[in-house]
XYZ file of C-alpha atoms in Angstrom:
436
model
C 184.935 -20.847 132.803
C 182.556 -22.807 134.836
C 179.597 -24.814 134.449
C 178.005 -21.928 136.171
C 178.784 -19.499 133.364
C 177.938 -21.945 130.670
C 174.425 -22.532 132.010
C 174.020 -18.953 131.667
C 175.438 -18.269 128.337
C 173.948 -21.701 127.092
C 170.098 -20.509 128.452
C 170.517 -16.987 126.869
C 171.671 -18.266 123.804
C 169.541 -20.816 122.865
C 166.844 -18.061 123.613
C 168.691 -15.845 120.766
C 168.896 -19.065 118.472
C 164.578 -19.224 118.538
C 164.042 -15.464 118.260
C 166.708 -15.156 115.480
C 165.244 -18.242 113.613
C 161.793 -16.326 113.812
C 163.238 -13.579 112.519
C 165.581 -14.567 109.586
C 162.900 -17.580 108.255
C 160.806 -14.703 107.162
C 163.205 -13.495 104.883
C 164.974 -16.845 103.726
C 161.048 -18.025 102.867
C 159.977 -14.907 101.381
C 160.365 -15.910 97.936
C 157.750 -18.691 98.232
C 155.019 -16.786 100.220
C 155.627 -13.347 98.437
C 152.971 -14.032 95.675
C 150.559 -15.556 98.433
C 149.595 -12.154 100.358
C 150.346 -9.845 97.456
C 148.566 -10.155 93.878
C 150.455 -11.388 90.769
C 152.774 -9.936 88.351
C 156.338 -8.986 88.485
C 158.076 -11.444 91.068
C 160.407 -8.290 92.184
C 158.074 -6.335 92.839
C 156.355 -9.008 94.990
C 159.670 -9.421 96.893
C 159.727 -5.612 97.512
C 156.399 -5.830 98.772
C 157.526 -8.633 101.234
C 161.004 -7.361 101.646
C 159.112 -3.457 102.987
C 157.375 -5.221 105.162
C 160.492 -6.767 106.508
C 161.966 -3.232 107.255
C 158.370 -2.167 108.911
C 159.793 -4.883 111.701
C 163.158 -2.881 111.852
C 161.191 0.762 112.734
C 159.400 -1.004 115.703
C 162.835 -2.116 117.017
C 163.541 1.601 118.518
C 160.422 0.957 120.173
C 161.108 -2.858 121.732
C 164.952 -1.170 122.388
C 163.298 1.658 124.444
C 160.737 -0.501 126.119
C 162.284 -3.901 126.617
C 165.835 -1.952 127.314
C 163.909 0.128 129.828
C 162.723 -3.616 131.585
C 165.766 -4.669 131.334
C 167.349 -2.170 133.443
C 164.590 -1.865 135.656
C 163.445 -5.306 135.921
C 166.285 -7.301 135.186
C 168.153 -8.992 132.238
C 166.038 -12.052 132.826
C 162.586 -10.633 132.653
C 163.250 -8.772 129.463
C 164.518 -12.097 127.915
C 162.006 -13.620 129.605
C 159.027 -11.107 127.547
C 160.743 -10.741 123.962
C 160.776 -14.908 123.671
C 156.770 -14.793 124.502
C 156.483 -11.722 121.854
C 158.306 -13.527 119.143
C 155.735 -16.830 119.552
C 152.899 -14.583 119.354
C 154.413 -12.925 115.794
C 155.399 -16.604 114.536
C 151.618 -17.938 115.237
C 150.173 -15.077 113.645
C 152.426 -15.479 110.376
C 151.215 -19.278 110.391
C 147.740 -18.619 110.248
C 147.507 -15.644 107.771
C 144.942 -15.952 105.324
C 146.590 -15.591 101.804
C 145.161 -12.878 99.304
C 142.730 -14.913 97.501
C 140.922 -15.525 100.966
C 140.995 -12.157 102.372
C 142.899 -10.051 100.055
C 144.961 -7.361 101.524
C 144.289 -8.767 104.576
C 146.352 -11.521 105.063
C 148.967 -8.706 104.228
C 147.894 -6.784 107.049
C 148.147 -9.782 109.719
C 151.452 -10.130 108.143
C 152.880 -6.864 108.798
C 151.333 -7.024 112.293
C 152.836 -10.107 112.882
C 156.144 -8.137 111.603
C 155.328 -5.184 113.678
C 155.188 -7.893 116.964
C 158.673 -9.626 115.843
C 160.275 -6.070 115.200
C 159.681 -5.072 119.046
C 160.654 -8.359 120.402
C 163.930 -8.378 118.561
C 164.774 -4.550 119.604
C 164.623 -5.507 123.584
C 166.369 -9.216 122.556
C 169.570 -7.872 121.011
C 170.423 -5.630 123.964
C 169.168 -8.095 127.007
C 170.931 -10.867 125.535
C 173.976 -9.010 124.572
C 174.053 -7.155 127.856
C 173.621 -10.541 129.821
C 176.138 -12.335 127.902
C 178.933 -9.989 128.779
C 178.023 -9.910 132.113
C 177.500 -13.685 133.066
C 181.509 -14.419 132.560
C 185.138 -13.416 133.752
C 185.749 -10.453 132.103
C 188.758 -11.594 130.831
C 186.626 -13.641 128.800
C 184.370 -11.229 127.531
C 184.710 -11.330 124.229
C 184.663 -15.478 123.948
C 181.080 -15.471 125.757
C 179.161 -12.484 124.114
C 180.760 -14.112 120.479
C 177.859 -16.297 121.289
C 174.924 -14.331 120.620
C 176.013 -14.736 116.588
C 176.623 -17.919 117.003
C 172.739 -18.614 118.245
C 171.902 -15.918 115.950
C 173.418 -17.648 112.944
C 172.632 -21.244 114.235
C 169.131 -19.865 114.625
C 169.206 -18.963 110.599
C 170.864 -22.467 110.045
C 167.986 -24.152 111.490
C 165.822 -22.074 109.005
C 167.643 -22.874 106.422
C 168.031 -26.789 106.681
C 164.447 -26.488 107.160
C 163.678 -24.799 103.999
C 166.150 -27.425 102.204
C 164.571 -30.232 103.490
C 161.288 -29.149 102.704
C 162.636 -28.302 99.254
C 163.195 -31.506 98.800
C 160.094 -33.376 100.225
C 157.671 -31.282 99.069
C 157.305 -30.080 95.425
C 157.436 -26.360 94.383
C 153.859 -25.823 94.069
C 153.107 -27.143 97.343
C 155.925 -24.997 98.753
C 154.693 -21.860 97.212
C 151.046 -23.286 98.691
C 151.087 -24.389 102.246
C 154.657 -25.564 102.888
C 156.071 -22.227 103.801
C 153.873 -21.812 107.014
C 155.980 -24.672 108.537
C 159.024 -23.241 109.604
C 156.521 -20.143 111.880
C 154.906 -23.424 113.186
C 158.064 -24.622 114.403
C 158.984 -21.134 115.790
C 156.233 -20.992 118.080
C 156.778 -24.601 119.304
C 160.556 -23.412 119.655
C 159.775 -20.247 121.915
C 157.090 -22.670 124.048
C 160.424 -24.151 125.019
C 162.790 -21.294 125.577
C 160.420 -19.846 127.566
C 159.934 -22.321 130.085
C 164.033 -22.279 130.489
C 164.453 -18.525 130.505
C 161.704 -18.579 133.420
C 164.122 -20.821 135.482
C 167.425 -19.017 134.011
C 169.598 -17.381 136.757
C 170.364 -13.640 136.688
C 173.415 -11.471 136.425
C 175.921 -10.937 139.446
C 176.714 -7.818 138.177
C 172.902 -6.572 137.461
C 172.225 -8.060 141.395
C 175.281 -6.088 142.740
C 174.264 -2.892 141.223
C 173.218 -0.280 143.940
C 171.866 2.268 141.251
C 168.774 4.253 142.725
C 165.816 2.218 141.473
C 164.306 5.465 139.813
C 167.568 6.176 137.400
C 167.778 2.731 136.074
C 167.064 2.220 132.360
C 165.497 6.001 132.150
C 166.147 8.347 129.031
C 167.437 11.426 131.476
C 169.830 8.526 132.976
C 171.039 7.561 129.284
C 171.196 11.068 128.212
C 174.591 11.280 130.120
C 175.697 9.206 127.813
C 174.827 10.373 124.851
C 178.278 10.288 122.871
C 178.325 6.588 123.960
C 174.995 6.198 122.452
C 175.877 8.071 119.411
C 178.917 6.073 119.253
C 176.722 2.640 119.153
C 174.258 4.054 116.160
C 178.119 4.929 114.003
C 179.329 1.656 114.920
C 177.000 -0.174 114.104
C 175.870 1.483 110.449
C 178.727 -0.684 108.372
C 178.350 -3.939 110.364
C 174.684 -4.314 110.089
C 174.454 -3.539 106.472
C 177.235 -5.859 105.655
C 175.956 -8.672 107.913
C 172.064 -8.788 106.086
C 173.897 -7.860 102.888
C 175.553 -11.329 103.232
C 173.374 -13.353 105.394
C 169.649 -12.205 104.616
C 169.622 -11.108 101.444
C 172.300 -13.220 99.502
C 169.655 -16.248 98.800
C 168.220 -13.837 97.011
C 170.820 -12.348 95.264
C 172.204 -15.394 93.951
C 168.980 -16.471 93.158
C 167.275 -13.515 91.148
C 170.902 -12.008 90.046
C 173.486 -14.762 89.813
C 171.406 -17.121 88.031
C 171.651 -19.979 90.173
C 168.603 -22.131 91.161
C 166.703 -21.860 94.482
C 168.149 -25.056 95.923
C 171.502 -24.483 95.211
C 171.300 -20.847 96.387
C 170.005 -21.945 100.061
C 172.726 -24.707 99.985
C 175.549 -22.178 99.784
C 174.020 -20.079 102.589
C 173.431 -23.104 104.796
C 177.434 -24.459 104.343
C 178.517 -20.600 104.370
C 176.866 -19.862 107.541
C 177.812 -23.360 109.453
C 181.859 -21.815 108.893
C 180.792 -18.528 109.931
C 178.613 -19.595 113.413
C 182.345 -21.540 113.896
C 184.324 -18.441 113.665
C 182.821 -16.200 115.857
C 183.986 -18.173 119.326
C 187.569 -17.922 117.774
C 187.412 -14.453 116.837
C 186.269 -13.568 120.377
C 188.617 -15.007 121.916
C 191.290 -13.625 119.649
C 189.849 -9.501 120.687
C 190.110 -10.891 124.120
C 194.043 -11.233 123.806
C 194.606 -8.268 121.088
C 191.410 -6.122 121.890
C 188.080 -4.953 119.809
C 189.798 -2.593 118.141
C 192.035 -4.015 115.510
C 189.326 -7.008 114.579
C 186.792 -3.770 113.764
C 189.148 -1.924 111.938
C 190.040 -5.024 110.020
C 186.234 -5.737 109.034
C 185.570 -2.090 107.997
C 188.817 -1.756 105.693
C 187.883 -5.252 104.244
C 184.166 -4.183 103.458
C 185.348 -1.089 102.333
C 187.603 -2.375 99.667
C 186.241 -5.317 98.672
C 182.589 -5.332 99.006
C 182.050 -4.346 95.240
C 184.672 -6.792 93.776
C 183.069 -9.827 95.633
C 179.294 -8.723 94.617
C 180.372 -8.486 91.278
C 182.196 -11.879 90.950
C 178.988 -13.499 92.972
C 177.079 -12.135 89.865
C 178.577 -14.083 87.659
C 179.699 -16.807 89.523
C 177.888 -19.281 87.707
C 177.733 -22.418 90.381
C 178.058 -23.625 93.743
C 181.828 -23.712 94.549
C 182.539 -20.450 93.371
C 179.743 -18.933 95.068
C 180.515 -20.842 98.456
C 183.813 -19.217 97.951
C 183.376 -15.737 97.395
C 180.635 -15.918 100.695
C 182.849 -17.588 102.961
C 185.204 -14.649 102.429
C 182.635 -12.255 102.765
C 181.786 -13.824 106.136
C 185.235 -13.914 107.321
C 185.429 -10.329 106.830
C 182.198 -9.424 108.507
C 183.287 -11.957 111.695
C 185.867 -9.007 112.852
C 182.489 -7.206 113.635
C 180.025 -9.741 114.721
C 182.039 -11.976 116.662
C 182.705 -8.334 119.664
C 179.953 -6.339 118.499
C 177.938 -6.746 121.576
C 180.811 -6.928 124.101
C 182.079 -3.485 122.552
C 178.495 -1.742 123.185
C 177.675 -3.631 126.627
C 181.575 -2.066 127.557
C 180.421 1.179 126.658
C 177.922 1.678 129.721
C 177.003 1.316 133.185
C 174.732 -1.204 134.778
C 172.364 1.070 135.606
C 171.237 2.419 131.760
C 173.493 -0.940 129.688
C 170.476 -2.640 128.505
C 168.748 0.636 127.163
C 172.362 2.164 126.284
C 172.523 -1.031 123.884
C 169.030 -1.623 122.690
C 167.703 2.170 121.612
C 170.755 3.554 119.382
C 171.236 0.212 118.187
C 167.857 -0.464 116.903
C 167.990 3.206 115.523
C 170.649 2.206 113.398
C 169.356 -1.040 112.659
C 165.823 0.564 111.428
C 167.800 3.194 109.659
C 170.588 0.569 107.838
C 170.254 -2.913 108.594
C 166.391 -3.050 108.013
C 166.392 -1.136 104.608
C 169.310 -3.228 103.326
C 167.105 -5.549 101.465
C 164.892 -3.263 100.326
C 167.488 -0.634 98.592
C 169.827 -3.640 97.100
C 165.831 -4.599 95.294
C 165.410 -0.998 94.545
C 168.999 -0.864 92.729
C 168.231 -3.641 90.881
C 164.477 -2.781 89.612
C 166.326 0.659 88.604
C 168.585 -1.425 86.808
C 171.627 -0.477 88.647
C 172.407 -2.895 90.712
C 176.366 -2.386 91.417
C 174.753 0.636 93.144
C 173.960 -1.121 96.224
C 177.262 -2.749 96.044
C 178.780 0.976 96.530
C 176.062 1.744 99.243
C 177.583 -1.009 101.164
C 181.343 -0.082 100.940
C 180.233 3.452 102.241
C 178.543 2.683 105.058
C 181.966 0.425 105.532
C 183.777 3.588 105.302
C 182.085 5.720 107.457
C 182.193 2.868 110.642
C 186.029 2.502 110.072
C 186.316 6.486 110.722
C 184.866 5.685 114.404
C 187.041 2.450 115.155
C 190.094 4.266 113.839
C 189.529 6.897 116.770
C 187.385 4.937 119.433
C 189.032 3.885 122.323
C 189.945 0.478 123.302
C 186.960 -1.292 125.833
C 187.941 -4.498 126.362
C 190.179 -4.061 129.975
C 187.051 -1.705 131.031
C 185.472 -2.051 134.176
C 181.620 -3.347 134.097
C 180.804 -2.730 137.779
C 182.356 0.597 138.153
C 179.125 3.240 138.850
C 180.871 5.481 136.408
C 180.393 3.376 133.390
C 183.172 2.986 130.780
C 184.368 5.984 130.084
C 183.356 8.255 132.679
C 180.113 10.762 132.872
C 180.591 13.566 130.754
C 183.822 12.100 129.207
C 183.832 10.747 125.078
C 184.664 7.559 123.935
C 185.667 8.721 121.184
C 189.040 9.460 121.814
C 192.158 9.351 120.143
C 193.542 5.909 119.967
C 197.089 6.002 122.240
């Protein structure tokens, strides 16, 4: 691979990194600006508060995948990157300056979820532009190694928030955390996308979006995705187990260990910043590993490992008691969830055309994002305010269950063709075929 290449994947992903670190420093700060926009009393409730306006973000990400997807295709990979990055400042100044409750009462909550609502269709274009341009700016023998790369800046992105909130931890004291100190890291987010849009203005485009000879009036259209509607279908079933197992153990596990396994704030954040530096490490391995064997038997290895041990290893976190037990028990988790992450994008970008990729990624896989992903947080607080908390645990291994149903019997994408005008499996045809 050639410096060429590695500009590209290097610009798009350090692009990813700022919009991710946006997006995940909302959640890993939530506990110390949860009592600031919503009035006093019990501190789970306050985190549902914070935690529904978290999924709000997830229902506009249809809307950025339909939009943004729809630039993407019409416009080019570049100028949807290009857009998302400036809509993602916009939502991280706005959460900065938010007046708190005892300024303007509920509405500092309202700039909040606006602010959300801004971030939620900015992420639903990035996911899809940056997935689809990944797996398009390398040898497509090396698929799978370059588009590993959008969780790595995803997950480096929520490293960067969470070194952030440990250092501030530990310069600044609670109080003034829980006061002031949690509107740093959106300050930094803003300054970050200042940068990454400068170099996504200068970034080059993809060979294969510049080859395409698709009429101009098909590309990135709903009538032109409709033709692919079992490949879109395909994404949204896909996707269900993967994204509730990835902000099961990413997002919301601060949180978990914090409110349920009894350990303190500080050491909570520490194992998620040491878990997640091992897991942004094995996604470049893992893709290169589905680029040898194929997608299919690193899926089907994550969905039969969330499926049977999901509930053992969120039971055993519960009562884990410390930091080297609870480092362990993640790290697996995170292991297990890499046989997703690391191809996820490659495996939907495979799955269409030029022509309709960047919508054919962003709209079913924001659906199932808002539907799954986005409500992940919420429903593991509502199992635990109803005071059955394993619940979720079961929720998790289900949706586990149902995505290892489609990789059984999905066909194998990674030898596919990305600059055939038929697409990956053909107009008209399934890709849901019997494995041969």
């Amino acid at each position: 691979m050639g410096i060429h290449h590695w500009k590209k994947i290097w610009v798009g992903s350090a692009g990813n990194m700022v919009e991710w670190f946006d997006w995940f420093v909302y959640a890993s700060f939530a506990t110390y600006f949860a009592g600031a926009f919503f009035p006093s009393g019990n501190p789970t409730a306050q985190l549902m508060n914070t935690a529904g306006i978290f999924a709000v973000g997830f229902f506009m990400r249809p809307v950025g995948g339909w939009l943004l997807g729809r630039v993407g295709d019409r416009r080019g990979r570049k100028a949807a990157l290009t857009l998302t990055v400036t809509l993602m400042s916009a939502s991280a100044v706005l959460i900065a300056v938010a007046p708190t409750y005892a300024v303007a009462g509920y509405g500092g909550a309202l700039v909040l979820l606006v602010a959300r609502l801004l971030q939620g269709l900015s992420v639903g274009g990035e996911y899809a532009a940056s997935a689809t341009y990944l797996t398009e700016a390398t040898d497509p023998r090396r698929r799978g190694f370059a588009s590993s790369f959008q969780y790595v800046s995803m997950t480096v992105g929520q490293i960067i928030g969470l070194g952030l909130q440990i250092i501030l931890q530990r310069t600044l004291s609670d109080s003034a955390l829980h006061s002031y100190g949690w509107r740093i890291p959106f300050v930094v987010g803003a300054l970050g996308a200042a940068v990454v849009f400068y170099l996504r203005r200068t970034m080059l485009e993809s060979e294969v979006y510049d080859e395409d000879a698709s009429a101009a009036e098909e590309r990135g259209t709903l009538r032109a995705l409709w033709r692919y509607r079992r490949e879109a279908f395909l994404v949204i079933a896909l996707t269900m187990g993967g994204t509730v197992a990835y902000y099961t153990y990413t997002t919301y596990l601060t949180k978990y260990l914090s409110n349920s396994a009894g350990l303190s704030k500080d050491t909570a954040t520490l194992v998620s910043f040491t878990a997640l530096i091992v897991f942004a490490g094995l996604q470049p391995l893992a893709g290169a590993l589905s680029d040898r064997i194929g997608r299919r038997p690193l899926l089907i290895t994550f969905a039969v490992g969330s499926t049977v041990l999901t509930v053992p290893i969120m039971t055993l976190l519960r009562h884990a008691g410390g930091y080297w037990p609870a480092l362990g028990l993640s790290l697996l988790a995170l292991v297990i969830v890499t046989g997703y992450t690391s191809i996820n994008a490659c495996v939907k970008a495979e799955l269409f055309p030029t022509s309709v990729r960047s919508l054919g990624v962003a709209l079913p896989y924001a659906l199932a994002n808002a539907l799954f992903g986005g409500t992940a947080e919420y429903i593991a607080l509502w199992f635990k305010r109803a005071g059955i908390e394993s619940g979720f645990f079961w929720y998790v291994a289900g949706c586990a269950a149902v995505s290892l149903v489609v990789y059984v019997t999905m066909r194998e994408t990674k030898d596919l063709d990305l600059t055939g005008t038929r697409g990956a499996s053909g107009v008209g045809e399934s890709s849901v075929t019997t494995a041969s």
